[in-house]
Coordinates of C-alpha atoms in Angstrom, one line a residue:
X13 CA 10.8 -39.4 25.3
X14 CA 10.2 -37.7 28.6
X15 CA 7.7 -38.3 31.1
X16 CA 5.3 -35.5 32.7
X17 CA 7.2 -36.5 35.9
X18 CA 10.8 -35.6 35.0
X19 CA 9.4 -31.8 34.1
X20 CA 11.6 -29.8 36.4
X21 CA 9.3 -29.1 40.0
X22 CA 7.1 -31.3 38.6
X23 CA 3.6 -32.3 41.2
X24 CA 4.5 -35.7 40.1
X25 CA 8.1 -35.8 41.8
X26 CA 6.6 -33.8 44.8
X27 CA 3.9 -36.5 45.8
X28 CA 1.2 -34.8 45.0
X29 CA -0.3 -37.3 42.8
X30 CA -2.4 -36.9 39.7
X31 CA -4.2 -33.9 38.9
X32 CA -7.5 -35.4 38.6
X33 CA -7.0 -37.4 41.9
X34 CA -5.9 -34.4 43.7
X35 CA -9.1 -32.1 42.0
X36 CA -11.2 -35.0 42.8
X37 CA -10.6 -35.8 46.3
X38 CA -10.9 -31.3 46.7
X39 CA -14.5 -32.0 45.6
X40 CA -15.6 -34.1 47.1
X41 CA -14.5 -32.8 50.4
X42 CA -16.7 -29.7 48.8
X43 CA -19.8 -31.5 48.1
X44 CA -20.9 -33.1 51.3
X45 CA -20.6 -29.3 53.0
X46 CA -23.9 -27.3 53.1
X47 CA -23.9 -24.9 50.1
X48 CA -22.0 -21.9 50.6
X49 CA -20.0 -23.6 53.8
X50 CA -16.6 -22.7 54.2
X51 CA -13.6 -25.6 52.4
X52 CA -13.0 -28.2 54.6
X53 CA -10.0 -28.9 52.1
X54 CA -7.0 -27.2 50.7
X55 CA -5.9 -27.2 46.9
X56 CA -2.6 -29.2 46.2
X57 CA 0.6 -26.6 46.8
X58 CA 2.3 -26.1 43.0
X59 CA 5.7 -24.9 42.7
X60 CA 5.3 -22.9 40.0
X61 CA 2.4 -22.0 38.0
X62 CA 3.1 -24.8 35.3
X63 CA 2.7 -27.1 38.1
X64 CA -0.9 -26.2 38.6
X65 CA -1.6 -27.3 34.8
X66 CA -4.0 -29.7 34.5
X67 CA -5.7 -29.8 38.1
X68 CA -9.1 -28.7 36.3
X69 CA -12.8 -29.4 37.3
X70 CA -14.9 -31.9 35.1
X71 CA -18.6 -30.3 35.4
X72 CA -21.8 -32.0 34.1
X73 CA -24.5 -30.5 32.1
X74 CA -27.8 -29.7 33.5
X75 CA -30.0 -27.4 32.0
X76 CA -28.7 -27.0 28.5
X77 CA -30.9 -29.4 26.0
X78 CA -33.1 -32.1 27.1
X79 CA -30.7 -34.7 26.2
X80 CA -29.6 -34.1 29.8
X81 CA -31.7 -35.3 31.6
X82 CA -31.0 -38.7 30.0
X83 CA -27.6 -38.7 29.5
X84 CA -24.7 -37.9 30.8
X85 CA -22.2 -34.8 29.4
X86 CA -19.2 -33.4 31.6
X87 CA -17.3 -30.7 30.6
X88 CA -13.5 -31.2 31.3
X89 CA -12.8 -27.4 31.9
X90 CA -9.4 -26.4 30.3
X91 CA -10.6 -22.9 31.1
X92 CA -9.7 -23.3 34.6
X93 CA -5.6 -23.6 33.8
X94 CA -4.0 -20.4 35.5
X95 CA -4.1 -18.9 31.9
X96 CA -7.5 -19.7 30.9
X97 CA -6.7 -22.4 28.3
X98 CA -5.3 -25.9 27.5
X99 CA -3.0 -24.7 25.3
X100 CA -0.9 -23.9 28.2
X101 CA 0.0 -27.7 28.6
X102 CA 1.3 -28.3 25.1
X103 CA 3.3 -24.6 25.8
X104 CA 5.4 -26.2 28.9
X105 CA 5.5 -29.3 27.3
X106 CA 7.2 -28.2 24.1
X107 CA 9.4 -25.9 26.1
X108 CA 10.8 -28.3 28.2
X109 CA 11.5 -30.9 25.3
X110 CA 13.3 -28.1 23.5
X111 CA 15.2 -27.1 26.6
X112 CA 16.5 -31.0 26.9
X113 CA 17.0 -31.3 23.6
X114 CA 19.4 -27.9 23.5
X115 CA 17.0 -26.1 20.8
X116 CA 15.9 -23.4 23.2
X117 CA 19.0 -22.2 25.3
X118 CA 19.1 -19.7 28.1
X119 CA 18.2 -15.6 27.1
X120 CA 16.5 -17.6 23.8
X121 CA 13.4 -16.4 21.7
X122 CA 10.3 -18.3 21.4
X123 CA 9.0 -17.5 18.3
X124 CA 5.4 -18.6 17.0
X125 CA 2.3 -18.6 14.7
X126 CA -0.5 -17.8 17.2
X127 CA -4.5 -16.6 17.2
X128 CA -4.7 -16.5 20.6
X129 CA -4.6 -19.3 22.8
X130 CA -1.0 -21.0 22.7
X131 CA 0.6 -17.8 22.1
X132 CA -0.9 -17.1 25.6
X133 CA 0.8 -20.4 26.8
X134 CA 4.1 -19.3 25.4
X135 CA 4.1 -16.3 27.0
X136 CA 3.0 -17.4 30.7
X137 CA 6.2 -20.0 30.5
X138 CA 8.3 -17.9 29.0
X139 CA 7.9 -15.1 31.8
X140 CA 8.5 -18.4 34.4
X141 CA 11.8 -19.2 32.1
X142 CA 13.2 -16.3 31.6
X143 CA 12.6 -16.2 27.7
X144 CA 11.7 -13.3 25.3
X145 CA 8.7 -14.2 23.2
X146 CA 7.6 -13.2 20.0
X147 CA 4.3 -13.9 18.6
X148 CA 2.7 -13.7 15.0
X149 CA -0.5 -12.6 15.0
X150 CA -2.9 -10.8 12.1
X151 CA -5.4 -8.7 11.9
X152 CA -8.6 -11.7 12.9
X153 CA -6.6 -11.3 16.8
X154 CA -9.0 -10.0 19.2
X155 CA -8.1 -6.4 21.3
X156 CA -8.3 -8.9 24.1
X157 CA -5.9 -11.1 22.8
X158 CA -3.6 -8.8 22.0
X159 CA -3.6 -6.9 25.9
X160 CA -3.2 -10.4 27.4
X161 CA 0.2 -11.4 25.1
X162 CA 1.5 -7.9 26.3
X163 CA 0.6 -8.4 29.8
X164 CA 2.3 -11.4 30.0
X165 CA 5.8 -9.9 28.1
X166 CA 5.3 -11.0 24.6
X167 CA 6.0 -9.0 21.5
X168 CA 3.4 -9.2 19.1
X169 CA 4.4 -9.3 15.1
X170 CA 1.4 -8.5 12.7
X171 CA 1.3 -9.7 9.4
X172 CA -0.7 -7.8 7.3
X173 CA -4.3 -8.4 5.9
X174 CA -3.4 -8.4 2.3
X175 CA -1.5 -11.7 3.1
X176 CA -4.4 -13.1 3.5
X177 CA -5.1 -16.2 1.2
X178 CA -8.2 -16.9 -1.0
X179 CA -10.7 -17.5 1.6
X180 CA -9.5 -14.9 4.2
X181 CA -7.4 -17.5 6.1
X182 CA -3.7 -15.9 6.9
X183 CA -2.6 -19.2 8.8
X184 CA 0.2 -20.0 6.3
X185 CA 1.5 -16.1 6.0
X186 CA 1.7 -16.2 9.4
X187 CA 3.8 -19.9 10.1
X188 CA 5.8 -18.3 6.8
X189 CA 6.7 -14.8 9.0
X190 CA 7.3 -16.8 12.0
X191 CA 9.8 -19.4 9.8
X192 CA 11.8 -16.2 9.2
X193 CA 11.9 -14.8 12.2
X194 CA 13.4 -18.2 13.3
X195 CA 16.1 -17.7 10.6
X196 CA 17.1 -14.4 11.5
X197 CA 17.0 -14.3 15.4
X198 CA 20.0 -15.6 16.8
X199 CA 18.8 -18.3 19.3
X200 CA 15.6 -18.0 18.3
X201 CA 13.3 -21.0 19.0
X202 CA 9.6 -22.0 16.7
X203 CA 7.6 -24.7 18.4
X204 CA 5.4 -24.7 15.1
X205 CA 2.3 -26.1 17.4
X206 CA 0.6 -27.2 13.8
X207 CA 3.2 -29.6 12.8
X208 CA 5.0 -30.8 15.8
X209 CA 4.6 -34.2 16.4
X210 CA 5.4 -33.5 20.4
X211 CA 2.0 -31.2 20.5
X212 CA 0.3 -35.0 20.4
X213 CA 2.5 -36.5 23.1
X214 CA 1.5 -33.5 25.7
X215 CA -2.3 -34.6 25.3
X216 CA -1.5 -38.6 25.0
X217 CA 0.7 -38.3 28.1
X218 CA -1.0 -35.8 30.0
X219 CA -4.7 -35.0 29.1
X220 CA -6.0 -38.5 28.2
X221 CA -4.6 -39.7 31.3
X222 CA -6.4 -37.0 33.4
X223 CA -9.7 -38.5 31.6
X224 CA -8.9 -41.7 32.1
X225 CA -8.1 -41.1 36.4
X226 CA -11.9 -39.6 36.1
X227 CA -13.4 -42.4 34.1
X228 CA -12.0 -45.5 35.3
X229 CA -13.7 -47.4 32.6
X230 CA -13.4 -44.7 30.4
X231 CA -16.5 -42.5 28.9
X232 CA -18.8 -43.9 26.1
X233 CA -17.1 -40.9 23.9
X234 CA -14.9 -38.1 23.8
X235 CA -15.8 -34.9 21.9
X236 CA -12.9 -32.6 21.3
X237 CA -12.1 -29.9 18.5
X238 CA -9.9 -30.4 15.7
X239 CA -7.8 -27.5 15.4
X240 CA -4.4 -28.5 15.3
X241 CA -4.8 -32.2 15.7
X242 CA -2.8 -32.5 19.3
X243 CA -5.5 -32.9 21.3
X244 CA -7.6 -35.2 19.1
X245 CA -4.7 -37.4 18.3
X246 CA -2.6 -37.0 21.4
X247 CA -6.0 -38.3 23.0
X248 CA -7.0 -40.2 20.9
X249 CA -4.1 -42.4 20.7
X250 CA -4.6 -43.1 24.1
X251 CA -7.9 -44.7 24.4
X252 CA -7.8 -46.5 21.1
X253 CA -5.4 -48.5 23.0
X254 CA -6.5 -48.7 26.6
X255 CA -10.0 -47.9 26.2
X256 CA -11.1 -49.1 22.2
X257 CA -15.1 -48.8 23.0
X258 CA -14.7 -45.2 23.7
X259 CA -15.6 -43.2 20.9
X260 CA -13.5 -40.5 19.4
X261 CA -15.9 -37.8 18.0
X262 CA -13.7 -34.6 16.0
X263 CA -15.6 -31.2 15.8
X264 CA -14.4 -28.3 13.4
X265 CA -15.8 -25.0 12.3
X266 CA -17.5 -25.0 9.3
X267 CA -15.6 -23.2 6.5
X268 CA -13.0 -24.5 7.4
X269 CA -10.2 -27.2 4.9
X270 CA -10.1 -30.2 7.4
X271 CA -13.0 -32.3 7.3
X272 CA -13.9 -31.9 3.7
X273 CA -17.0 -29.7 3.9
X274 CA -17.6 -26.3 1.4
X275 CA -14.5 -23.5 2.6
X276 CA -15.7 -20.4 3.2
X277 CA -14.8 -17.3 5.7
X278 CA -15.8 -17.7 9.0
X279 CA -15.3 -15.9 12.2
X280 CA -14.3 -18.9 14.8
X281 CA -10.9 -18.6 16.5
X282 CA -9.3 -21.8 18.4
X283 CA -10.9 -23.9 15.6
X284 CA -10.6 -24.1 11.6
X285 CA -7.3 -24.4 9.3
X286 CA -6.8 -23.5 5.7
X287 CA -5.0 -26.7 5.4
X288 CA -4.4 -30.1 6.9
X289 CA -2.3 -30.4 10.1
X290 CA 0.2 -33.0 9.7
X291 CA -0.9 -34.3 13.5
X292 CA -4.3 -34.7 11.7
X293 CA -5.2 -38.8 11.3
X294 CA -8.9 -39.2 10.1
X295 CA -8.6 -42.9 11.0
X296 CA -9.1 -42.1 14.9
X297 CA -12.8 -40.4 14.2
X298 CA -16.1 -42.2 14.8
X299 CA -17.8 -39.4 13.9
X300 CA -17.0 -36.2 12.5
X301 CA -19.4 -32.9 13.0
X302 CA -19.1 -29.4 11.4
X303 CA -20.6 -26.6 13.3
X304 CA -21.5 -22.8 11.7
X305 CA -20.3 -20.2 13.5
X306 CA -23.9 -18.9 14.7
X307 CA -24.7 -22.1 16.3
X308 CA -21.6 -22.3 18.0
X309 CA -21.7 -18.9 19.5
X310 CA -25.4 -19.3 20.4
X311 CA -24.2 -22.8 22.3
X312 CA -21.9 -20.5 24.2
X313 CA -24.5 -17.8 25.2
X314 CA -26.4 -20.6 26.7
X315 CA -24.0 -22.4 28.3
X316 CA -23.7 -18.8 30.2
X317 CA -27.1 -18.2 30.7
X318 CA -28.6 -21.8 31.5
X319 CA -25.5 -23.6 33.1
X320 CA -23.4 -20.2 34.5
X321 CA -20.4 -20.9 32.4
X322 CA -18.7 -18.3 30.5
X323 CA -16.7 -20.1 28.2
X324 CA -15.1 -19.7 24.4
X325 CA -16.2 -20.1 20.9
X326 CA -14.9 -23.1 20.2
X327 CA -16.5 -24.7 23.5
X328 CA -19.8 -23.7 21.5
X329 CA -19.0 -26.0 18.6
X330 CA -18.1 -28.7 20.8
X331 CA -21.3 -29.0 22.8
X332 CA -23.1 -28.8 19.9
X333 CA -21.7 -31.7 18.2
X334 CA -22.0 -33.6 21.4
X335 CA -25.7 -33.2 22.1
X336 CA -26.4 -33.8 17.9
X337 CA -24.2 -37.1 18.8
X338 CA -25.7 -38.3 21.9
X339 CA -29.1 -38.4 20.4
X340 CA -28.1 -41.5 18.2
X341 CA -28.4 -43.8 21.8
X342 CA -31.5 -44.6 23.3
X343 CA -29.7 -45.7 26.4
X344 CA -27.7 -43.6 28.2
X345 CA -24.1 -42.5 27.8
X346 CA -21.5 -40.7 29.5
X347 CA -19.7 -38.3 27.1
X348 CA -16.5 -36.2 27.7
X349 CA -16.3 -32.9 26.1
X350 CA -13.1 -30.3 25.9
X351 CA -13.5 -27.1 27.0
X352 CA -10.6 -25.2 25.3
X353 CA -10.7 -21.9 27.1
X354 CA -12.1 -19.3 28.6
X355 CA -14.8 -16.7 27.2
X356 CA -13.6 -13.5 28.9
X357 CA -11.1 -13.3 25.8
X358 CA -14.5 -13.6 23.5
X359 CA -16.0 -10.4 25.7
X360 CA -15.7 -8.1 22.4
X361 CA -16.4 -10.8 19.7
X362 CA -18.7 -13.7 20.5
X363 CA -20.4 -12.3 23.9
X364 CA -20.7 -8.5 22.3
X365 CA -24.3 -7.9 20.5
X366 CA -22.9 -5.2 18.3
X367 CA -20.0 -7.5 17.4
X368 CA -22.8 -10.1 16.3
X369 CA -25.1 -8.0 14.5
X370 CA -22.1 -6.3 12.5
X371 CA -21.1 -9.9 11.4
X372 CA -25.0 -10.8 10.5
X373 CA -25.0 -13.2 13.5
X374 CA -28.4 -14.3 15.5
X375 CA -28.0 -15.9 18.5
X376 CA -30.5 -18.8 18.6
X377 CA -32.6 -19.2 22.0
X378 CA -34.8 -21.6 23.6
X379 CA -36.6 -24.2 21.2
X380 CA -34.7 -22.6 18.1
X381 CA -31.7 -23.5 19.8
X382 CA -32.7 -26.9 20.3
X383 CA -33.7 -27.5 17.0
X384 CA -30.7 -26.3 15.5
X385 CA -28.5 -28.6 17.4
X386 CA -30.9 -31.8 16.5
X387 CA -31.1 -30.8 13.3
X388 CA -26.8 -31.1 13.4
X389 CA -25.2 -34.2 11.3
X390 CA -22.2 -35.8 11.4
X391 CA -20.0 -35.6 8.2
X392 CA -20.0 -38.4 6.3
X393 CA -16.3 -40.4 7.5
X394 CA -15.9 -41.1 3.5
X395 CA -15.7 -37.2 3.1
X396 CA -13.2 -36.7 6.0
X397 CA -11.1 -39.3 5.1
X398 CA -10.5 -38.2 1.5
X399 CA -10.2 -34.9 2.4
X400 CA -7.2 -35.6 4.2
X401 CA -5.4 -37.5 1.3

């Protein structure tokens, strides 16, 4: 198994040390000038723009829910990757283990299943590699979306809405089309994010270490969406064995098939599956939260308004679970939460009043918004667990 050091130009090999070091030692050099001084530092030199994956900010919450003010929440922002998402790391990952492995040759096709976010990250290494790129998307992919995967070079590939299974979900038609595209392209490559064992190994040898440079003794829990599983597991893995009193705390969207809870439609993107991920492993979770789409979305419009970050839907769900979590410990903790992406891409959706009102969303405020997030409970781990069997 390759390292994140033998990636080709990697910062590793170039003695520029670890990302969080190197993002670390920027800030600090940052926060003892006046306000609005000029840098008195420089940000490490990348070779390419893979290389500056992972040298993110980790930003503490302030102003959000009184459960600040006694406890400790930073947001690891994955929105700050060149191409606005984490997804990006599991893209260059993947690629380069299918480049060593002779699965994705010179003038190949990456082909994949995508909503959004690691279609993104195909396409930004694929214009560094030289690769056409063909992504399956249906009808739920934003306008956004879809002008960022043809800015970068990708080729989109709809599948149609009557494809869509019982509950709305066309996650399987799409992995289906993208299977046969696979078949039929000559040299065509399909990371298949959802059931790729290597998706884990990019968070377990990248991510969690990133956590663990910023929390030497590592955090009293990490919150981080389900989605796909890589993340939780890839992470997860990690700190069960180098860090076991760190909590591992899963977050879905509720409607969704993972955790157990009632499926219904919902209107989340970067979270929810119609099915279990094989990456998925219930045993890691400590505690397990479900999150409705119009808390999640209200989460994000304050995160905007009350801590001036402008960040996506799932990143909604994810602080919401966390503050409902935290609230369990009279003393305080230090929690780490993943912020997937960015919210620009959520402009027309989450962040667009008429997109809300059309899709009988309110956007809780103030006390409301308080309330709804202590009135949040974990779902039972009995639930999880046999829902995953």
């Amino acid at each position: 198994m390759a390292s994140l050091s033998s990636l080709p130009g990697n910062r590793f090999n170039a003695g520029l040390g670890s990302p969080v070091a190197a993002a670390s030692a920027f800030s600090a050099a940052l926060s003892s000038a006046p306000l609005g001084a000029a840098p008195v530092a420089s940000a490490p030199l990348a070779a390419s723009v893979t290389d500056a994956l992972g040298r993110v900010p980790i930003v503490r919450l302030n102003r959000l829910h009184p459960s600040c003010n006694q406890h400790d929440l930073y947001l690891k922002l994955e929105s700050c990757n060149p191409g606005g998402s984490i997804k990006e790391k599991n893209a260059a990952y993947l690629v380069h283990q299918a480049e060593q492995s002779g699965q994705l040759r010179p003038g190949g096709t990456i082909v994949e299943s995508s909503s959004g976010n690691f279609g993104i990250g195909l396409a930004i290494v694929g214009a560094t590699r030289g690769y056409r790129v063909l992504i399956v998307i249906d009808a739920k992919t934003s306008p956004t979306i879809r002008r960022m995967l043809q800015a970068y070079g990708a080729e989109l590939v709809e599948v149609p809405l009557e494809a869509a299974d019982a509950h709305g979900s066309m996650q399987v038609a799409r992995m289906q089309r993208a299977q046969e595209l696979e078949r039929t392209l000559p040299g065509a490559w399909y990371p298949a994010q959802h059931t790729n064992p290597q998706n884990v190994e990019a968070h377990s040898l990248w991510t969690a270490q990133e956590i663990a440079a910023a929390f030497p003794t590592g955090p009293d829990a990490i919150v981080v969406g389900v989605s796909t599983a890589g993340q939780l597991t890839g992470i997860s893995r990690y700190f069960k064995q180098h860090s076991p009193k760190t909590r591992i705390i899963g977050v879905d969207v509720a409607g969704s098939a993972i955790l157990g809870t009632p499926r219904h439609a919902y209107k989340m993107t970067g979270l929810g599956l119609s099915f279990i991920p094989p990456n998925y492993d219930p045993q890691v979770l400590d505690a397990a939260y479900s999150v409705s789409d119009a808390l999640a979305f209200s989460v994000c419009h304050a995160l905007a308004q009350r801590e001036g970050m402008l960040l996506g839907a799932s990143t909604g769900a994810i602080v919401a679970a966390a503050l409902a979590d935290v609230q369990r410990f009279t003393q305080p903790q230090t929690y780490l939460l993943l912020n997937p992406d960015r919210g620009d891409r959520y402009l027309e959706t989450v962040y667009d009043a008429d997109w809300l009102k059309q899709h009988h969303l309110t956007i809780l405020q103030d006390q409301d918004l308080v309330q709804a997030i202590n009135h949040l409970q974990p779902v039972p781990l009995d639930l999880v667990r046999r829902a995953a069997q």
